[in-house]
Amino acid sequence: MGRGFWPWFLQRATAVLLLAFLGAHLWLEHFAAPGRVTTYRRVAARLAHPAFVALDWGLLALVVFHGLNGARTAVLDLGLSPAGERAVTWLAVVLGVGAFLLGVDALAPFLGMRAPIPW
Amino acid sequence: MEVRHQVVVVGAGLAGLRAALAAGQAADVAVVSKLYPVRSHSVAAQGGINAAIDERDSLESHAYDTIKGSDYLADQDAVELMCEDAPRVVYEMEHWGTLFSRTPEGRIAQRSFGGQEFPRACYAADKTGRALFQTLFERSLKAGVRVYDEWVVLSLAVADGAVRGLVALDLKTGELHTVAARAVVMATGGLGLMYQRTTNPYSATGDGTAIAYRAGARLKDMEFVQFHPTSLVGTNVLITEGARGEGGILLNARGERFMERYAPRLKDVAPRDIISRAIETEINEGRGLPGGYVHLDIRPLGLDLIRHRLSEIYDFCRTFAGIDPSRELIPVQPAQHYMMGGISTDNEGATSLPGLFAAGEGACVSVHGSNRLGANSLLECLCFGRRAGQAAAAFAARAGEEAFPAAALEEQRERLAAIRKRRQGEHHGVVRRELRGVMTDKVGTFRTGEDLAAAAAELARLQERYRSVALMDTGAVFNADLAAYLELGNSLDLAQAVVACALERQESRGAHARRDFPQRDDQRWLKHLLCRYSLRGPVLEEAPVRITRFTPKERTY
Amino acid sequence: MDEISFRIFRFDPSRDAEARYQLYRIRPEPGLTVLSALVNLREEQDGSLAFRASCRSGICGSDAMLINGRARLACKTQVAEAAGDGTVTLEPLRGFPVLKDLVVDQSDFWEKLVRVKPWLIPGPEPAPERERLMRLPAQQFDELSRASDCIFCACCYAECPMEGRHRAYLGPAALVKAYRFEADPRDAGSAERRGALDHPDGVWRCHHVFRCTEACPKEIDAAWAIQQLQRRLAARHLRLKGDA
Ligand SMILES: Cc1cc2nc3c(=O)[nH]c(=O)nc-3n(C[C@H](O)[C@H](O)[C@H](O)COP(=O)(O)OP(=O)(O)OC[C@H]3O[C@@H](n4cnc5c(N)ncnc54)[C@H](O)[C@@H]3O)c2cc1C
Ligand code: HEM
Ligand code: FES
């Protein structure tokens, strides 16, 4: 009993969080400092701050989970054998962890650069 | 396939499923039905089920109304038994889950119905049949009742004067199966399809009644066919009596509330036979609308009540007549609705054929006599369905295991082979259409000896033609053409019984109104007509009416 | 109205290698329903045409079929309305094995229904001698009453994209039935029904496409009922974690 609930619930929970993160992301990128142009330097400088990196990692985790879990759901709706279902789930897990680590890896170098918050 | 059960019930409507549930308590039981259970016409019942459950009401009053409604032809002991059982039936269904409409206090709501002195029809909006049936169906799923669905029963197997089982055609495969049983309960419902104008479904061809008749069981009260006053013009879909019970009124072309003249006290909630004749009279005397109908006005009830308590009616009017009954008048006319007669049974559902039991609209205990009151049929199905099931199980416990007579199967196999082989002949659809025309024109609300004799002659000719009709489909799988052909044979046999009894009864009583004998004649006719099958046509006998404490009086409303 | 064409799916497994479409021409009178037209066709032109029908008033659920591609009851569909461009196409319900012509095998549908224990499961307290009192706010009673209107026609199954792809999904009709009892104050069977409902092929398979709600000839909001079940189960999961 209960199988089926968690993926269903987390899909919705991540959707709600995505909305929040997306709002925060848009606000910080485009509205918090109106008039300023977004340059590589400014982004890099900002990413040196753990709070911003955490925000983006969180956003990434949510998108990856939500997207892959959604894709997994769509595939499972086709009606697979139990073995097929397990394979799809594991494939999603591997892809998800992989994608997340890639993202972590991409942003990690910025963390080392000590710089003031650029606004 | 050959299967064997102790008891087999034919029909999965209210009566059949109730019988099966009861029999299942004490015996191994199965149901055979030509429709999947939820397709049975019991789901179409709209208005209500009677039970004297209000403190201000009484069993005597329910019994008296029923007997008076029957024009004193009902067997009074059976009526008393049914009315006494009614509260138990309703409470049992409630306990099993039926979603009755409720009063503000949370009790089962009741409404007025035709010919009753107290609002005692318990209802579930205007879908009472569906609500009750679903509950029963759900119980049967819970109990795991075995149902052979889409098997059309063709005949009973009889040996040594007793029933041994039946033969059925499996629609899905075209195969013939035998079901051996110690007791059979017939519960195959109504026979309205023999009329052109009817509220009955395509499947109402009286199969079980005809099969029992041909196997030797007696039919009873066959002359009494009920015409419902308010069917929607066009498709003849029923507009429940509950619409008038809630306050709707009938109007003729001049806008007069004509029922005031025919039944000064009860007016629009007088019994059905009286209202149907009143409508026909208005139409015949030129006060109907062109095309032969009158109006039902439920506008004063208001949209809110209509949408809640008459939701199906609201939907029917919009779907089938394109009108909004909260703002427009509903065009209505009488149509065949119910068969009072059927396989003659005693109070336990036993017929004149040992091992054969019957219940529901296809049977006749005689609780309705010559005219059924609205909301008494669902009650009859549940009350006598249960009793018949119990009696059949008890019978099966006493009876021994007998061999199934092989000849019964052979006979049906030959019959089907013969019709499948026939390459030429008119299609049975033509014969069916003529039958429905004759019955509607000549055996309707008002009858005369002349019309009935003409109908009898016409039916004899149709029987002759039926013997040489042909099929268009000779395939095996889901051959609906073959099923319709077999059903037509049943309709024809029963139509002959109806006409023979109607010709014989030279008086007017309840739904049987003879223009040539307009009075009720208790001296000669306070009795039932029984009907026995013979190759030369129906053979009639008489049986006394059982009277307990209500002496026949003139019937006024 | 002028003559119109009926283009009907034909298949008799005992004779045909594959399905075909057959054209019939009819001259409709006003008010003619698709079902009446079929009955006339069968009696007058082609007795071998197979379809199911009984009540002809939208109550028995026999005659669901695809009418111009959408699952509907033939008896509740006017020919005039369906024949927009002069042709009415009739096919068997999607997602069910075809027995013959417009007749499908619904066994699967009935089996799913039984899985939700579609009967009243009362609580431990004994039933009173008379009826149980039932006092519900009008709106709640209406919702319950609507949910109990199902006629098992299976239009919702034929329209549900999940049902179409995922055979094991309980589907809208069975779930509406489950909701009808879950929402009934007299019922105490939630725990017994949970195994079937709280399952990937139970309520969680629904993605709210709302095709069932659109298709229902009795105007039952099936997708809404399923959402109610999801909500009830979600609440139970989040509050009583671990009692699975
Ligand atoms: C439109 C309408 C509204 C009504 N409203 C009311 C009302 O409000 N109150 C009331 O009391 N009464 C009402 N009635 C009457 C009442 O509904 C019926 O008399 C009653 O439901 C009949 O039930 P039954 O079980 O005898 O037959 P049905 O429900 O008709 O069932 C017959 C069964 O027999 C099976 N069967 C038939 N032939 C065969 C065969 N050859 N082989 C195998 N199986 C076969 C069918 O498959 C079906 O399962 C109404 C009737 C109609 C038509
Ligand atoms: C604010 C952003 C988002 C919100 C609010 C949101 C919301 C939702 C919701 C509620 C569902 C469940 C639908 C159902 O099962 O009925 C869902 C499913 C899904 N989402 Fe999102 N989502 C968002 C962003 C995304 C993004 C960015 C992606 C892609 C990477 C995505 C991919 C998916 C997929 C593939 C599904 C599964 C579809 C299905 O169940 O059939 N979503 N989303
Ligand atoms: S024939 Fe009964 S629903 Fe259409």
Coordinates of N, CA and C in Angstrom, one line a residue, chain B residues 304-371:
Chain B
D304 N -35.2 24.9 -9.0 CA -34.4 24.2 -8.0 C -35.0 22.8 -7.7
L305 N -36.3 22.8 -7.4 CA -36.9 21.5 -7.0 C -36.8 20.5 -8.2
I306 N -37.0 21.0 -9.4 CA -37.0 20.2 -10.6 C -35.6 19.6 -10.7
R307 N -34.6 20.4 -10.6 CA -33.2 19.9 -10.8 C -32.8 19.0 -9.7
H308 N -33.3 19.1 -8.5 CA -32.9 18.1 -7.5 C -33.8 16.9 -7.4
R309 N -35.1 17.1 -7.4 CA -35.9 15.9 -7.2 C -36.4 15.3 -8.4
L310 N -36.3 16.0 -9.5 CA -36.7 15.5 -10.8 C -35.6 15.6 -11.9
S311 N -34.4 15.3 -11.4 CA -33.3 15.6 -12.3 C -33.3 14.8 -13.6
E312 N -33.7 13.5 -13.5 CA -33.7 12.7 -14.7 C -34.8 13.3 -15.7
I313 N -35.9 13.7 -15.2 CA -37.0 14.3 -16.0 C -36.5 15.5 -16.7
Y314 N -35.8 16.3 -16.0 CA -35.2 17.6 -16.5 C -34.3 17.2 -17.7
D315 N -33.5 16.2 -17.5 CA -32.6 15.7 -18.5 C -33.4 15.2 -19.7
F316 N -34.3 14.3 -19.5 CA -35.1 13.7 -20.5 C -35.8 14.8 -21.4
C317 N -36.4 15.8 -20.8 CA -37.1 16.8 -21.5 C -36.1 17.5 -22.4
R318 N -35.0 17.8 -21.9 CA -34.0 18.5 -22.7 C -33.5 17.7 -23.8
T319 N -33.1 16.4 -23.5 CA -32.5 15.5 -24.5 C -33.5 15.1 -25.5
F320 N -34.6 14.6 -25.1 CA -35.5 14.0 -26.1 C -36.6 14.9 -26.6
A321 N -36.9 16.0 -26.0 CA -37.9 16.8 -26.5 C -37.4 18.3 -26.8
G322 N -36.2 18.5 -26.4 CA -35.6 19.8 -26.6 C -36.3 20.9 -25.9
I323 N -36.9 20.6 -24.7 CA -37.6 21.7 -23.9 C -37.1 21.8 -22.5
D324 N -37.3 22.9 -21.9 CA -36.9 23.2 -20.6 C -38.2 23.1 -19.7
P325 N -38.4 22.1 -18.9 CA -39.6 21.9 -18.2 C -39.8 22.9 -17.1
S326 N -38.8 23.7 -16.8 CA -39.0 24.7 -15.7 C -39.7 25.9 -16.4
R327 N -39.7 26.0 -17.7 CA -40.3 27.1 -18.4 C -41.3 26.8 -19.4
E328 N -41.3 25.5 -19.8 CA -42.2 25.1 -20.9 C -43.1 23.9 -20.5
L329 N -44.2 23.7 -21.2 CA -45.1 22.6 -20.9 C -44.5 21.3 -21.5
I330 N -44.8 20.2 -20.8 CA -44.2 18.9 -21.3 C -45.4 18.2 -22.1
P331 N -45.1 17.9 -23.4 CA -46.2 17.1 -24.1 C -46.2 15.6 -23.7
V332 N -47.3 15.2 -23.2 CA -47.4 13.8 -22.7 C -48.6 13.0 -23.3
Q333 N -48.5 11.7 -23.3 CA -49.6 10.9 -23.8 C -49.4 9.5 -23.1
P334 N -50.5 8.8 -23.0 CA -50.5 7.5 -22.3 C -49.6 6.5 -23.2
A335 N -48.9 5.6 -22.5 CA -48.2 4.5 -23.2 C -48.2 3.3 -22.3
Q336 N -48.1 2.1 -23.0 CA -48.0 0.9 -22.2 C -46.8 1.0 -21.2
H337 N -47.0 0.5 -20.0 CA -46.0 0.7 -19.0 C -45.7 -0.5 -18.2
Y338 N -46.7 -1.3 -17.9 CA -46.5 -2.3 -16.9 C -47.5 -3.5 -17.2
M339 N -47.1 -4.7 -16.9 CA -48.0 -5.8 -17.0 C -48.4 -6.4 -15.7
M340 N -49.7 -6.2 -15.4 CA -50.2 -6.7 -14.1 C -50.2 -8.2 -14.1
G341 N -50.5 -8.8 -15.2 CA -50.6 -10.3 -15.3 C -49.2 -10.9 -15.4
G342 N -49.2 -12.3 -15.4 CA -47.9 -13.0 -15.5 C -48.1 -14.4 -15.0
I343 N -46.9 -15.0 -14.8 CA -47.0 -16.4 -14.3 C -47.7 -16.5 -13.0
S344 N -48.7 -17.3 -12.9 CA -49.5 -17.3 -11.7 C -48.7 -18.0 -10.6
T345 N -48.6 -17.3 -9.4 CA -47.8 -17.9 -8.3 C -48.7 -17.8 -7.0
D346 N -48.3 -18.6 -6.0 CA -48.8 -18.4 -4.7 C -48.0 -17.4 -4.0
N347 N -48.2 -17.2 -2.7 CA -47.5 -16.1 -1.9 C -46.0 -16.5 -1.8
E348 N -45.7 -17.7 -2.0 CA -44.2 -18.1 -1.9 C -43.6 -18.1 -3.3
G349 N -44.2 -17.7 -4.3 CA -43.6 -17.7 -5.6 C -43.8 -19.0 -6.4
A350 N -44.4 -20.0 -5.8 CA -44.5 -21.3 -6.5 C -45.6 -21.2 -7.6
T351 N -45.3 -21.9 -8.7 CA -46.2 -21.9 -9.8 C -46.9 -23.2 -9.9
S352 N -47.7 -23.4 -10.9 CA -48.4 -24.7 -11.0 C -47.5 -25.8 -11.5
L353 N -46.3 -25.4 -11.9 CA -45.3 -26.4 -12.4 C -44.3 -26.7 -11.2
P354 N -44.2 -28.0 -10.7 CA -43.3 -28.3 -9.6 C -41.9 -27.9 -10.0
G355 N -41.2 -27.2 -9.0 CA -39.8 -26.8 -9.3 C -39.7 -25.4 -9.9
L356 N -40.8 -24.9 -10.4 CA -40.8 -23.6 -11.1 C -41.3 -22.5 -10.2
F357 N -40.5 -21.5 -9.9 CA -41.0 -20.3 -9.1 C -40.9 -19.1 -10.0
A358 N -41.6 -18.0 -9.6 CA -41.5 -16.8 -10.4 C -41.7 -15.6 -9.5
A359 N -41.2 -14.5 -9.9 CA -41.3 -13.2 -9.1 C -41.1 -12.0 -10.0
G360 N -41.5 -10.9 -9.6 CA -41.3 -9.7 -10.3 C -42.5 -9.4 -11.3
E361 N -42.2 -8.5 -12.3 CA -43.2 -8.1 -13.2 C -43.7 -9.3 -14.1
G362 N -42.8 -10.2 -14.3 CA -43.2 -11.4 -15.2 C -44.1 -12.4 -14.4
A363 N -44.3 -12.2 -13.1 CA -45.1 -13.1 -12.3 C -46.4 -12.4 -11.9
C364 N -47.3 -13.2 -11.4 CA -48.5 -12.6 -10.9 C -49.0 -13.3 -9.6
V365 N -48.7 -12.7 -8.5 CA -49.1 -13.2 -7.2 C -50.6 -12.9 -7.1
S366 N -50.8 -11.8 -7.7 CA -51.9 -10.8 -7.7 C -51.9 -10.0 -6.5
V367 N -51.0 -9.0 -6.4 CA -51.1 -7.9 -5.5 C -51.5 -6.7 -6.2
H368 N -51.6 -6.7 -7.5 CA -52.0 -5.5 -8.3 C -53.4 -5.6 -8.8
G369 N -53.9 -6.9 -8.9 CA -55.2 -7.0 -9.4 C -55.3 -6.5 -10.8
S370 N -56.3 -5.6 -11.0 CA -56.6 -5.1 -12.4 C -55.9 -3.8 -12.6
N371 N -55.2 -3.2 -11.6 CA -54.5 -1.9 -11.8 C -53.5 -1.8 -10.7

